[in-house]
JSON list of C-alpha atoms in Angstrom, two decimals:
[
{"chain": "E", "resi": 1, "resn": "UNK", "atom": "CA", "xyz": [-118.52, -9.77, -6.04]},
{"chain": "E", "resi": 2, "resn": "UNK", "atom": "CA", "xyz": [-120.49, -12.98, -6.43]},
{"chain": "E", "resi": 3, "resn": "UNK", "atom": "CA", "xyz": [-119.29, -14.13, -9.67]},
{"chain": "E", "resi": 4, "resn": "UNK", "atom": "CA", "xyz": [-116.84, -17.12, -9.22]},
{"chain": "E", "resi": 5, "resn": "UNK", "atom": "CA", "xyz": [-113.96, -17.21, -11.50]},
{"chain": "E", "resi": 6, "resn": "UNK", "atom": "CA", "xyz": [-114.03, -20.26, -14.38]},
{"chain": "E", "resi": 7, "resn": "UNK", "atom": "CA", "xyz": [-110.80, -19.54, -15.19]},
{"chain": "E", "resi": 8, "resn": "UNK", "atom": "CA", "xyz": [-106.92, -19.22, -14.57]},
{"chain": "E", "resi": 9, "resn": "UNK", "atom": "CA", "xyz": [-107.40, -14.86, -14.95]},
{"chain": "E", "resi": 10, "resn": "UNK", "atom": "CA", "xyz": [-110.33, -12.28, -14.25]},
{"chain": "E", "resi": 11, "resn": "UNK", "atom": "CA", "xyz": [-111.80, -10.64, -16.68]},
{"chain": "E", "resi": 12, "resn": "UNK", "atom": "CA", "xyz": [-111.38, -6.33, -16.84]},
{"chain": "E", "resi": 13, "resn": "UNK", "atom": "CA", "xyz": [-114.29, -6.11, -15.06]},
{"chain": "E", "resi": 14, "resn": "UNK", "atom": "CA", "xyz": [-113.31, -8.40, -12.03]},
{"chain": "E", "resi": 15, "resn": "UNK", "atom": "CA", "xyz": [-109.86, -7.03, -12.62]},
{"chain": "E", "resi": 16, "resn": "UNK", "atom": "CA", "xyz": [-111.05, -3.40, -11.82]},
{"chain": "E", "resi": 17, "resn": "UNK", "atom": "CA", "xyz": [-113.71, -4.70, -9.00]},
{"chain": "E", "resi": 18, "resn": "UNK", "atom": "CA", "xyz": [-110.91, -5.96, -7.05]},
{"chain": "E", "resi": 19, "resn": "UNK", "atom": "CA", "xyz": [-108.48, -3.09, -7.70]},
{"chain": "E", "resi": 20, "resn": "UNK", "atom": "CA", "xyz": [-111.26, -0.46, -6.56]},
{"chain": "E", "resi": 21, "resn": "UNK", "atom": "CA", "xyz": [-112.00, -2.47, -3.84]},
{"chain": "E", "resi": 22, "resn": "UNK", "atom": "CA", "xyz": [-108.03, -2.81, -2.42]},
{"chain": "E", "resi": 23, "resn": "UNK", "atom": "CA", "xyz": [-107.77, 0.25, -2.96]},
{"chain": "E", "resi": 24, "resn": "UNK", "atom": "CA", "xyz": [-110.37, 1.80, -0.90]},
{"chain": "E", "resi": 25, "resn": "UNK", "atom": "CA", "xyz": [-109.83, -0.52, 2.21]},
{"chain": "E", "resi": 26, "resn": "UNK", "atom": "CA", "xyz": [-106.25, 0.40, 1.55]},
{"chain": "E", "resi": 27, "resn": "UNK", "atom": "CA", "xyz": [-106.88, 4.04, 1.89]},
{"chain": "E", "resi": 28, "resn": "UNK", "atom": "CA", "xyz": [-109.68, 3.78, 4.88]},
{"chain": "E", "resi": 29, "resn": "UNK", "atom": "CA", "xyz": [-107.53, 1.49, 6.97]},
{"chain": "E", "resi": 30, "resn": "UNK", "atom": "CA", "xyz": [-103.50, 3.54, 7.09]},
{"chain": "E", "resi": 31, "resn": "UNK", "atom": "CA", "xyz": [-103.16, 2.61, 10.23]},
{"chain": "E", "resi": 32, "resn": "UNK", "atom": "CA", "xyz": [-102.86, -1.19, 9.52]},
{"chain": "E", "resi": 33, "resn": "UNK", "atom": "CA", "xyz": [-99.89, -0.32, 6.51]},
{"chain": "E", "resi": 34, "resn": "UNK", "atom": "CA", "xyz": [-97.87, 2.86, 7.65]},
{"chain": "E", "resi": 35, "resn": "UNK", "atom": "CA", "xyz": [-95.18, 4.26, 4.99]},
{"chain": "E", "resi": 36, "resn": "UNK", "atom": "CA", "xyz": [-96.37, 1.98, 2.13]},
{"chain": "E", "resi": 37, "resn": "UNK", "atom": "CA", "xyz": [-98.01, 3.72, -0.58]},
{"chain": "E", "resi": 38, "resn": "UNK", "atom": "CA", "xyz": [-100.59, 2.13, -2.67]},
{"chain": "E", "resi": 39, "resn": "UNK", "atom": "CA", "xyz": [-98.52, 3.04, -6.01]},
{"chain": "E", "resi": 40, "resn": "UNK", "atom": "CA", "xyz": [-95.98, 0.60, -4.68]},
{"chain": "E", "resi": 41, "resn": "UNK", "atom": "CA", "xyz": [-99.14, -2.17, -3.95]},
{"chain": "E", "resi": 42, "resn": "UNK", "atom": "CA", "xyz": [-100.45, -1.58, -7.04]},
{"chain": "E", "resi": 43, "resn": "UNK", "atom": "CA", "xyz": [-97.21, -2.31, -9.02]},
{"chain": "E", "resi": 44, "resn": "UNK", "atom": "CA", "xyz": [-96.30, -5.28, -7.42]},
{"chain": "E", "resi": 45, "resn": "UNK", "atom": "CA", "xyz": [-99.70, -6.79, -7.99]},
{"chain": "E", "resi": 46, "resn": "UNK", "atom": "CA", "xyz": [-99.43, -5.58, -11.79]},
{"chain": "E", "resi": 47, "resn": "UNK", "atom": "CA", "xyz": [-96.45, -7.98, -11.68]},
{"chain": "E", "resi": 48, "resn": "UNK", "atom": "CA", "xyz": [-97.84, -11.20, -10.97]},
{"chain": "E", "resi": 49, "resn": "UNK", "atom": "CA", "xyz": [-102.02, -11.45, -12.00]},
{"chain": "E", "resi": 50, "resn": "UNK", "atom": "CA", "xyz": [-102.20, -14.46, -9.84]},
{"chain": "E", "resi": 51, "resn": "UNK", "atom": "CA", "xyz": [-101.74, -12.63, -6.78]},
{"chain": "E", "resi": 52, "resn": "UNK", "atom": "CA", "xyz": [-104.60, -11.03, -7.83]},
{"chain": "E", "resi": 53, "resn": "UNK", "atom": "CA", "xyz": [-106.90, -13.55, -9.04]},
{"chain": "E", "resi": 54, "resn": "UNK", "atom": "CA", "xyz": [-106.17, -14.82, -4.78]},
{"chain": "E", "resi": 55, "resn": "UNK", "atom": "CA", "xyz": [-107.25, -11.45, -3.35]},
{"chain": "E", "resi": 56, "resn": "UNK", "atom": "CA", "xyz": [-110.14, -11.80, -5.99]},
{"chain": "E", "resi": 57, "resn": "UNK", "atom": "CA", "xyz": [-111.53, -15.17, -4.47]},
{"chain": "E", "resi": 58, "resn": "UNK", "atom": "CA", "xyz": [-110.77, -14.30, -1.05]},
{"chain": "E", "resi": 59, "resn": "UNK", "atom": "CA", "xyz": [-112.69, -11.31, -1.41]},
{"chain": "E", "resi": 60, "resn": "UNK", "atom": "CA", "xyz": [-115.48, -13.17, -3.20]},
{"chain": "E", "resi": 61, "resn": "UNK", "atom": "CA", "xyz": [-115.68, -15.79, -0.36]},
{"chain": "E", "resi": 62, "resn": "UNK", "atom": "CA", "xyz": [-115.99, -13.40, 1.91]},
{"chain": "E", "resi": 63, "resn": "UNK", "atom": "CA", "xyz": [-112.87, -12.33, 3.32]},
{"chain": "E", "resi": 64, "resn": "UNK", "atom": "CA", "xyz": [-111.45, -8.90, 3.40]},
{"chain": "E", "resi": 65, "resn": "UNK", "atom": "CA", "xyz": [-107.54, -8.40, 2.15]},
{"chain": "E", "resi": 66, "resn": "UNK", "atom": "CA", "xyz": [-106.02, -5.44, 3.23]},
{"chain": "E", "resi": 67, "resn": "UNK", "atom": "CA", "xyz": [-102.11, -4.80, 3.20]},
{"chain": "E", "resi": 68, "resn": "UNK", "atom": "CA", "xyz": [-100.46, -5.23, 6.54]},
{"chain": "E", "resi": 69, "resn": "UNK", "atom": "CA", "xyz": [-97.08, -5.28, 6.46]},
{"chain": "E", "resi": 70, "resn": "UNK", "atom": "CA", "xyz": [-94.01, -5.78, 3.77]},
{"chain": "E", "resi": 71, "resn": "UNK", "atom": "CA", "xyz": [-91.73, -8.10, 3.95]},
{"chain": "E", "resi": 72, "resn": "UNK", "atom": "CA", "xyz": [-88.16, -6.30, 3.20]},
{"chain": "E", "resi": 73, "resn": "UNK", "atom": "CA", "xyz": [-85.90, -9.93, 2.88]},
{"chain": "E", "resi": 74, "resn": "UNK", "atom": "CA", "xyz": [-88.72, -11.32, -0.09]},
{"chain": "E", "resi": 75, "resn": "UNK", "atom": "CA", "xyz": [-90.12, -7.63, -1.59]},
{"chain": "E", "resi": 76, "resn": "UNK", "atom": "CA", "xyz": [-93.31, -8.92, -0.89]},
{"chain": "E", "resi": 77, "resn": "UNK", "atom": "CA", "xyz": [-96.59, -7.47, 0.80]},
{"chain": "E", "resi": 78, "resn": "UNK", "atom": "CA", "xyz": [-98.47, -9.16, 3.38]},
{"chain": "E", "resi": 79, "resn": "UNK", "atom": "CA", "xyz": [-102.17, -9.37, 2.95]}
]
């Protein structure tokens, strides 16, 4: 995940690179995110691409976002 991103949106393939990648470090690490369900994750960043064009470049610079928590009072999950 090296390419650096020229523009305000990924492209599909960034799009799914970062997807596949929260997902997996969602699934190997419950512990960190008990009773939320990806499903739920994965809708809320559907919602809003710039939340994930941020996961994207903190992933690319080396940084690893995982869900840790929810916020009930905003709806929003902590990364």
């Amino acid at each position: 995940m090296s390419e650096i991103v020229k523009k305000d949106h990924l492209t599909p393939e960034q799009r799914n690179v970062i997807i596949t990648t929260l997902r997996a470090r969602f699934e190997t690490n419950k512990i960190r995110h008990e009773g939320i369900e990806w499903s739920s994750v994965q809708a809320r960043i559907d919602s809003d691409p710039s939340k994930l064009l941020s996961l994207y470049e903190m992933e690319r610079t080396g940084g690893e976002p995982d869900v840790v928590g929810y916020d009930n009072s905003t709806g929003e999950f902590i990364f």
